[in-house]
Coordinates of C-alpha atoms in Angstrom, one line a residue:
M266 CA 8.9 -53.0 37.2
L267 CA 12.3 -54.2 38.4
A268 CA 12.8 -56.1 35.1
L269 CA 11.9 -53.0 33.1
R270 CA 14.4 -50.8 35.1
L271 CA 17.2 -53.4 34.6
S272 CA 16.4 -53.5 30.9
L273 CA 16.5 -49.8 30.4
G274 CA 19.7 -49.3 32.4
A275 CA 21.8 -52.0 30.7
H276 CA 24.9 -51.5 28.5
P277 CA 24.3 -50.7 24.8
A278 CA 25.8 -54.1 23.8
V279 CA 23.2 -55.8 26.0
Q280 CA 20.5 -53.7 24.6
L281 CA 21.6 -54.6 21.1
R282 CA 21.3 -58.3 21.9
R283 CA 17.8 -57.8 23.4
F284 CA 16.7 -56.0 20.3
L285 CA 18.0 -58.9 18.2
V286 CA 15.9 -61.2 20.3
A287 CA 12.9 -58.9 19.6
A288 CA 13.6 -58.9 15.9
A289 CA 13.9 -62.7 15.8
S290 CA 10.6 -62.9 17.7
A291 CA 9.0 -60.6 15.2
G292 CA 10.1 -62.7 12.3
T293 CA 8.9 -65.9 13.9
G294 CA 5.6 -64.3 14.8
F295 CA 5.1 -63.1 11.2
L296 CA 5.7 -66.7 9.9
L297 CA 3.1 -68.0 12.4
L298 CA 0.6 -65.4 11.3
S299 CA 1.3 -66.2 7.7
A300 CA 0.5 -69.9 8.3
L301 CA -2.8 -68.8 9.9
G302 CA -3.5 -66.6 6.9
H303 CA -2.8 -69.4 4.5
A304 CA -5.1 -71.7 6.5
L305 CA -7.9 -69.1 6.2
A306 CA -7.4 -68.7 2.4
H307 CA -6.9 -72.4 1.6
P308 CA -9.1 -74.7 3.8
E309 CA -6.8 -77.7 3.3
P310 CA -5.8 -79.2 6.7
S311 CA -2.8 -81.1 5.4
V312 CA -1.1 -78.2 3.6
S313 CA -1.9 -75.7 6.5
A314 CA -0.6 -78.2 9.1
L315 CA 2.6 -78.6 7.0
R316 CA 3.2 -74.8 6.8
L317 CA 2.6 -74.6 10.6
A318 CA 5.0 -77.4 11.2
W319 CA 7.7 -75.7 9.2
C320 CA 7.5 -72.8 11.7
T321 CA 8.9 -75.0 14.5
A322 CA 12.5 -74.5 13.2
P323 CA 12.4 -70.7 13.4
L324 CA 10.6 -71.0 16.8
A325 CA 13.3 -73.3 18.2
A326 CA 16.1 -71.1 16.8
T327 CA 14.5 -68.0 18.4
V328 CA 14.1 -69.7 21.8
Y329 CA 17.7 -71.0 21.6
F330 CA 19.0 -67.5 20.9
A331 CA 16.9 -66.0 23.7
V332 CA 18.4 -68.4 26.2
A333 CA 22.0 -67.6 25.0
V334 CA 21.3 -63.8 25.4
A335 CA 19.8 -64.4 28.9
R336 CA 23.0 -66.3 30.0
T337 CA 25.2 -63.3 29.1
D338 CA 23.0 -60.6 30.7
P339 CA 25.2 -59.0 33.4
A340 CA 22.1 -57.4 35.1
T341 CA 20.7 -60.7 36.2
R342 CA 24.0 -62.4 37.2
P343 CA 24.2 -63.3 40.9
R344 CA 26.5 -60.9 42.8
P345 CA 27.4 -60.6 46.5
G346 CA 25.1 -58.5 48.5
L347 CA 22.0 -58.9 46.3
S348 CA 20.5 -61.6 48.5
A349 CA 20.4 -59.1 51.4
V350 CA 18.0 -56.9 49.4
G351 CA 15.8 -59.7 48.3
L352 CA 17.5 -60.5 44.9
G353 CA 18.5 -64.1 45.4
P354 CA 19.1 -66.6 42.6
V355 CA 15.4 -67.4 42.3
R356 CA 14.4 -63.7 42.0
L357 CA 17.2 -63.0 39.5
M358 CA 16.0 -66.0 37.4
A359 CA 12.5 -64.6 37.5
V360 CA 13.7 -61.2 36.4
S361 CA 15.7 -62.7 33.5
A362 CA 12.6 -64.7 32.4
A363 CA 10.5 -61.5 32.6
T364 CA 13.1 -59.5 30.6
T365 CA 13.1 -62.2 27.9
A366 CA 9.3 -62.2 27.8
A367 CA 9.2 -58.5 27.4
S368 CA 11.6 -58.5 24.5
C369 CA 9.6 -61.3 22.8
L370 CA 6.3 -59.5 23.4
L371 CA 7.8 -56.4 21.7
G372 CA 8.7 -58.5 18.7
S373 CA 5.3 -60.2 18.6
A374 CA 3.5 -56.9 18.7
L375 CA 5.6 -55.6 15.8
A376 CA 4.8 -58.8 13.8
L377 CA 1.1 -58.2 14.4
L378 CA 1.3 -54.6 13.2
V379 CA 3.2 -55.5 10.1
F380 CA 0.8 -58.4 9.3
L381 CA -2.2 -56.2 9.7
A382 CA -0.6 -53.4 7.6
L383 CA 0.1 -55.9 4.8
R384 CA -3.4 -57.2 4.9
G385 CA -4.8 -53.7 4.5
D386 CA -6.6 -53.6 7.9
L387 CA -4.7 -50.5 9.0
T388 CA -4.2 -48.7 5.7
A389 CA -4.9 -49.4 2.0
L390 CA -3.7 -52.8 0.7
P391 CA 0.0 -52.3 -0.2
F392 CA 1.9 -53.7 -3.2
D393 CA -1.2 -53.8 -5.3
G394 CA -2.6 -56.9 -3.5
A395 CA 0.6 -59.0 -3.8
G396 CA 1.0 -61.7 -1.2
T397 CA -2.7 -62.3 -0.6
D398 CA -2.0 -66.0 -0.8
F399 CA -0.7 -66.1 2.8
L400 CA -2.2 -62.9 4.1
A401 CA -5.9 -63.8 3.6
A402 CA -6.7 -60.2 2.7
G403 CA -10.4 -59.5 2.7
R404 CA -11.2 -62.2 5.2
P405 CA -11.8 -61.6 8.9
L406 CA -8.8 -62.5 11.1
P407 CA -9.7 -64.5 14.2
L408 CA -8.1 -62.5 16.9
P409 CA -7.9 -65.3 19.6
A410 CA -6.1 -67.6 17.2
A411 CA -3.7 -64.8 16.2
L412 CA -2.9 -64.0 19.8
T413 CA -2.5 -67.6 20.7
L414 CA 0.1 -68.1 17.9
L415 CA 1.9 -64.8 18.9
A416 CA 2.1 -66.0 22.5
L417 CA 4.1 -69.1 21.6
V418 CA 7.4 -67.3 21.3
P419 CA 7.2 -65.3 24.6
V420 CA 5.9 -68.2 26.6
S421 CA 8.4 -70.7 25.2
A422 CA 11.4 -68.3 25.5
S423 CA 10.6 -67.3 29.1
A424 CA 10.0 -70.9 30.2
A425 CA 13.3 -72.0 28.5
V426 CA 15.2 -69.2 30.3
A427 CA 13.7 -70.1 33.6
V428 CA 14.7 -73.7 33.2
A429 CA 18.2 -72.9 32.0
L430 CA 18.9 -70.3 34.8
R431 CA 17.2 -72.2 37.6
P432 CA 19.3 -72.3 40.8
R433 CA 21.2 -75.5 41.2
E434 CA 22.8 -77.1 44.2
P435 CA 26.6 -76.7 44.4
V436 CA 28.4 -79.8 43.4
T437 CA 30.7 -80.9 46.2
G438 CA 34.0 -82.6 45.8
A439 CA 34.8 -86.3 46.4
P440 CA 32.2 -88.1 48.5
R441 CA 33.3 -88.5 52.1
P442 CA 33.7 -92.1 53.3
P443 CA 30.8 -93.3 55.5
R444 CA 31.2 -93.0 59.2
A445 CA 31.9 -96.3 61.1
Y446 CA 30.9 -96.7 64.7
G447 CA 33.0 -98.3 67.4
R448 CA 31.8 -100.8 69.9
F449 CA 30.5 -98.3 72.4
G450 CA 29.2 -95.6 70.1
A451 CA 32.4 -93.6 69.6
Y452 CA 32.4 -93.1 65.8
R453 CA 35.5 -93.0 63.7
R454 CA 36.6 -93.3 60.1
T455 CA 37.8 -96.9 60.2
P456 CA 35.6 -99.9 61.2
A457 CA 38.4 -101.4 63.3
L458 CA 37.1 -102.7 66.6
E459 CA 38.9 -102.3 69.9
S460 CA 38.4 -103.9 73.3
F461 CA 36.8 -102.4 76.3
G462 CA 38.9 -99.6 77.9
A463 CA 41.5 -99.7 75.2
Y464 CA 41.4 -95.9 74.6
G465 CA 41.8 -95.2 78.3
R466 CA 44.8 -97.5 78.6
F467 CA 48.0 -95.6 79.5
G468 CA 50.0 -94.6 76.4
K469 CA 47.2 -95.2 73.9
Q470 CA 47.2 -91.6 73.0
F471 CA 50.9 -91.6 72.4
G472 CA 50.9 -94.3 69.7
P473 CA 52.2 -94.0 66.1
S474 CA 49.2 -92.1 64.9
A475 CA 49.4 -89.6 67.8
R476 CA 53.2 -89.1 67.1
G477 CA 52.4 -88.5 63.4
R478 CA 49.8 -85.9 64.3
R479 CA 52.3 -84.1 66.6
A480 CA 55.0 -84.2 63.9
T481 CA 52.6 -82.8 61.3
G482 CA 51.5 -80.0 63.6
A483 CA 55.2 -79.1 64.3
A484 CA 56.0 -79.1 60.7
R485 CA 53.1 -76.8 59.9
E486 CA 54.2 -74.4 62.6
Q487 CA 57.7 -74.3 61.2
E488 CA 56.4 -73.7 57.7
G489 CA 54.2 -70.9 59.0
A490 CA 57.1 -69.2 60.8
A491 CA 59.3 -69.5 57.7
G492 CA 56.6 -68.1 55.5
A493 CA 56.1 -65.1 57.9
A494 CA 59.8 -64.5 57.9
E495 CA 60.1 -64.5 54.2
G496 CA 57.0 -62.2 53.9
A497 CA 58.6 -59.7 56.3
A498 CA 61.9 -59.8 54.4
A499 CA 60.1 -59.3 51.1
A500 CA 58.1 -56.4 52.6
D501 CA 61.3 -54.7 53.7
A502 CA 62.9 -55.2 50.4
S503 CA 59.9 -54.3 48.3
S504 CA 59.6 -51.1 46.3
P505 CA 56.6 -49.2 44.7
G506 CA 57.6 -50.5 41.3
V507 CA 56.9 -54.1 42.2
A508 CA 53.8 -53.6 44.4
D509 CA 51.6 -55.6 42.0
A510 CA 53.9 -58.6 42.0
P511 CA 52.8 -61.7 44.0
A512 CA 54.3 -62.2 47.4
P513 CA 57.1 -64.7 47.9
G514 CA 55.8 -68.1 48.6
A515 CA 52.3 -67.4 47.3
P516 CA 51.1 -69.3 44.3
A517 CA 50.9 -67.3 41.1
D518 CA 47.6 -67.0 39.3
A519 CA 47.2 -69.8 36.8
P520 CA 44.7 -70.7 34.1
P521 CA 41.8 -72.9 35.3
D522 CA 42.2 -76.6 35.3
V523 CA 41.4 -78.4 32.1
P524 CA 38.6 -80.8 32.4
R525 CA 39.9 -84.4 32.4
T526 CA 36.9 -86.0 30.9
V527 CA 35.9 -85.6 27.2
P528 CA 32.3 -84.4 26.5
S529 CA 30.1 -87.5 26.3
G530 CA 28.2 -86.4 23.2
L531 CA 30.8 -87.4 20.6
P532 CA 30.1 -91.1 20.4
W533 CA 26.3 -90.5 20.4
G534 CA 26.7 -87.8 17.8
I535 CA 28.7 -90.0 15.4
T536 CA 26.2 -92.8 15.9
V537 CA 23.2 -90.6 15.2
L538 CA 24.9 -89.1 12.2
A539 CA 25.7 -92.5 10.8
V540 CA 22.2 -93.7 11.3
G541 CA 20.8 -90.6 9.5
L542 CA 23.1 -91.1 6.5
A543 CA 22.1 -94.8 6.4
V544 CA 18.4 -93.9 6.5
E545 CA 19.0 -91.5 3.6
A546 CA 20.9 -94.1 1.6
F547 CA 18.0 -96.6 2.2
A548 CA 15.5 -94.0 1.1
S549 CA 17.4 -93.2 -2.1
R550 CA 16.8 -96.6 -3.6
P551 CA 14.9 -96.7 -7.0
G552 CA 11.2 -96.6 -6.4
P553 CA 8.0 -94.7 -7.2
G554 CA 7.8 -91.0 -6.4
S555 CA 10.3 -88.3 -6.6
P556 CA 13.3 -88.1 -4.1
G557 CA 11.9 -85.0 -2.4
D558 CA 8.6 -86.8 -1.6
R559 CA 10.2 -89.5 0.5
P560 CA 9.6 -88.8 4.2
A561 CA 12.4 -91.3 5.2
A562 CA 14.9 -89.2 3.3
L563 CA 13.9 -86.1 5.2
L564 CA 14.0 -88.1 8.5
G565 CA 17.5 -89.2 7.7
L566 CA 18.5 -85.6 7.0
A567 CA 17.1 -84.5 10.4
L568 CA 19.0 -87.3 12.1
A569 CA 22.2 -86.3 10.4
C570 CA 21.8 -82.7 11.6
V571 CA 21.0 -83.8 15.1
G572 CA 24.1 -86.0 15.2
L573 CA 26.3 -83.2 13.9
A574 CA 24.9 -80.9 16.7
L575 CA 25.5 -83.6 19.4
A576 CA 29.1 -84.1 18.2
G577 CA 30.0 -80.4 18.4
P578 CA 31.4 -80.3 22.0
G579 CA 33.4 -83.5 21.5
L580 CA 34.9 -82.3 18.3
T581 CA 35.8 -79.0 19.8
H582 CA 37.6 -80.8 22.7
L583 CA 39.4 -83.0 20.1
C584 CA 40.4 -79.9 18.2
G585 CA 41.9 -78.4 21.3
R586 CA 43.8 -81.7 22.0
L587 CA 45.2 -81.8 18.5
L588 CA 46.5 -78.3 18.8
Q589 CA 48.7 -79.4 21.7
T590 CA 50.3 -82.5 20.0
I591 CA 53.8 -82.8 18.7
R592 CA 55.8 -80.4 21.0
P593 CA 53.5 -77.4 21.3
G594 CA 54.7 -74.0 22.1
A595 CA 53.2 -71.5 24.4
L596 CA 50.8 -70.2 21.8
R597 CA 49.4 -73.6 20.8
L598 CA 49.3 -74.7 24.4
L599 CA 47.2 -71.7 25.4
A600 CA 44.9 -72.0 22.5
G601 CA 44.4 -75.8 23.0
R602 CA 43.8 -75.4 26.7
V603 CA 41.1 -72.8 26.2
L604 CA 39.4 -74.9 23.5
M605 CA 39.4 -77.9 25.9
T606 CA 38.0 -75.9 28.8
E607 CA 35.3 -74.2 26.7
A608 CA 34.4 -77.3 24.6
T609 CA 30.9 -77.5 25.9
R610 CA 30.1 -73.8 25.9
I611 CA 31.5 -73.2 22.3
G612 CA 31.0 -76.6 20.8
R613 CA 27.3 -76.9 21.2
P614 CA 26.3 -73.8 19.3
L615 CA 29.1 -74.4 16.8
G616 CA 27.6 -77.9 16.1
V617 CA 24.1 -76.4 15.7
V618 CA 25.5 -73.8 13.2
C619 CA 27.1 -76.6 11.2
A620 CA 23.9 -78.7 11.3
V621 CA 21.8 -75.7 10.1
M622 CA 24.3 -75.0 7.2
S623 CA 24.3 -78.6 6.1
A624 CA 20.5 -78.8 6.2
A625 CA 20.1 -75.5 4.3
Y626 CA 22.6 -76.8 1.6
A627 CA 20.6 -80.0 1.3
M628 CA 17.2 -78.4 1.2
A629 CA 18.3 -75.9 -1.4
A630 CA 18.8 -78.9 -3.8
L631 CA 15.2 -80.0 -3.1
H632 CA 13.5 -76.5 -3.4
D633 CA 11.3 -76.1 -6.4
R634 CA 12.4 -72.9 -8.0
E635 CA 9.4 -72.7 -10.2
D636 CA 7.1 -72.2 -7.2
T637 CA 7.5 -68.6 -6.3
S638 CA 4.4 -68.2 -4.1
S639 CA 6.2 -69.1 -0.9
A640 CA 9.6 -67.8 -1.8
P641 CA 9.5 -64.7 0.5
L642 CA 8.4 -66.9 3.5
V643 CA 11.1 -69.5 2.8
A644 CA 13.8 -66.8 2.6
L645 CA 12.6 -65.3 5.8
G646 CA 12.6 -68.7 7.6
V647 CA 16.1 -69.6 6.4
L648 CA 17.3 -66.1 7.3
L649 CA 15.8 -66.5 10.8
V650 CA 17.2 -69.9 11.5
A651 CA 20.7 -69.1 10.1
G652 CA 20.8 -65.7 11.8
C653 CA 19.7 -66.9 15.2
T654 CA 22.2 -69.8 15.2
V655 CA 25.1 -67.6 14.1
A656 CA 24.1 -65.0 16.7
T657 CA 23.9 -67.7 19.4
L658 CA 27.4 -68.8 18.5
L659 CA 28.7 -65.2 18.8
T660 CA 26.9 -64.8 22.1
A661 CA 28.5 -68.0 23.4
A662 CA 31.9 -66.6 22.4
V663 CA 31.1 -63.5 24.4
E664 CA 30.0 -65.6 27.4
S665 CA 33.3 -67.6 27.1
R666 CA 35.3 -64.4 27.1
Q667 CA 33.5 -63.2 30.2
A668 CA 34.2 -66.5 31.9
R669 CA 37.9 -66.2 31.1
A670 CA 38.2 -62.6 32.2
D671 CA 40.0 -63.5 35.4
T672 CA 42.4 -65.8 33.6
T673 CA 43.1 -63.2 30.9
A674 CA 43.8 -60.6 33.6
A675 CA 46.2 -62.9 35.4
L676 CA 48.1 -63.6 32.2
R677 CA 48.4 -59.8 31.6
R678 CA 49.7 -59.3 35.1
L679 CA 52.3 -62.0 34.5
G680 CA 53.6 -60.2 31.4
A681 CA 51.8 -61.9 28.5
P682 CA 51.6 -59.4 25.6
A683 CA 48.2 -58.5 24.1
V684 CA 49.3 -59.7 20.7
T685 CA 49.9 -63.2 22.0
L686 CA 46.3 -63.4 23.3
R687 CA 45.0 -62.1 20.0
R688 CA 47.1 -64.7 18.1
A689 CA 45.8 -67.4 20.4
A690 CA 42.2 -66.3 19.6
A691 CA 42.9 -66.3 15.9
L692 CA 44.5 -69.8 16.2
R693 CA 41.5 -71.1 17.9
A694 CA 39.1 -69.7 15.3
G695 CA 41.3 -71.1 12.5
A696 CA 41.5 -74.5 14.0
L697 CA 37.7 -74.7 14.5
L698 CA 37.1 -73.5 10.9
A699 CA 39.6 -76.0 9.5
L700 CA 37.8 -78.9 11.4
F701 CA 34.1 -78.0 11.1
G702 CA 34.1 -76.4 7.7
P703 CA 35.1 -79.5 5.7
L704 CA 33.0 -81.7 8.0
S705 CA 29.9 -79.6 7.4
L706 CA 30.5 -79.7 3.6
L707 CA 31.0 -83.4 3.7
V708 CA 27.8 -84.1 5.7
A709 CA 25.9 -81.7 3.3
E710 CA 27.2 -83.5 0.2
L711 CA 26.4 -87.0 1.7
S712 CA 22.9 -85.7 2.7
T713 CA 22.2 -84.2 -0.7
W714 CA 23.3 -87.2 -2.8
P715 CA 20.6 -89.6 -1.6
L716 CA 17.9 -86.9 -1.7
T717 CA 18.6 -86.0 -5.3
G718 CA 19.9 -89.3 -6.6

């Protein structure tokens, strides 16, 4: 009930994303039911299993999109005060998983209604019986099998959301040095030993370390007094026009620290990509059978796509670093810093989009255009995978914008014009397109050449 109330009272943009999840679930459920209908009409286990295996790509894309939408849902974001009324991180995670399951169940129910209507179970058989190859019209539909297939999307999506949004322990800073114990049990930070009664000896407390502590304390008191005096003077000289300015001596708001480490997926991504292209080149050697029938070539294509997806965060970080080379100005510096900070959040879905586009380009060269029996299902599957990955990228951009809201507000308070922020966003988009566009086309061409050669 709480998940339903949070879903109904959300912002229209959030509702639109949830309806997109429901639409993706409906498309994936229809593909699963079509595989079941084909298995009923053609009792060939190998062909039916292959059609069912092809449904894993739309299923994975739908689950990936559902997780991205759940991350940007403001209704299930931890906020101060919610734990007092019983809405802690675990409860909010459960609410988010229940909301995702409700959206996917809505899509699965819609897919079942459309499938039954096309079969002629609800009304007369539409389209003069067209599409009976994968609808199994006239044959009884096993309801347990249909419900089991339709439950795959809600169960998988809710489980993935629960794993992605599970409460994690806060990561502390640098580890504290281990405590060392003295001779008589008085623990200290250094393992230096001292003789019996050394601490009680006269003047031990007034050594160099004690004098340093007293000097540090006196300096802090003087700094505090000076800061208080400056604050009082600034308060006397302040006017209503500058009430929003930072107080003298206080640090101004600054962008978040740029991560010092490069995402670790770039070497692995390049390695897997190279292995995939090598497997495709090995499979393209002259031999019996057509190029599209070689399983090794398809395995190489899959490895190349996985490598491109793994290399996405590292390439985004590299793009941000390249923007700041050779005497950057304020615009390039701001765009590069944001790309380096958001490399993981933006780079992963961007790499997936490039991998999907490369795979679609390569598979289009292998598609048999004379076989029109499965053309609507192939078009629906490609539309689902491409649409879900692009929507995931856009959702990640929204999440990145929400994460930078405080930084953007601080820049606006410091006097940064809105046109500068828009130019920085356009520069980031142009830099990513200039890097990932040719790279995706190059990988697609290298993947297509062994498959069609």
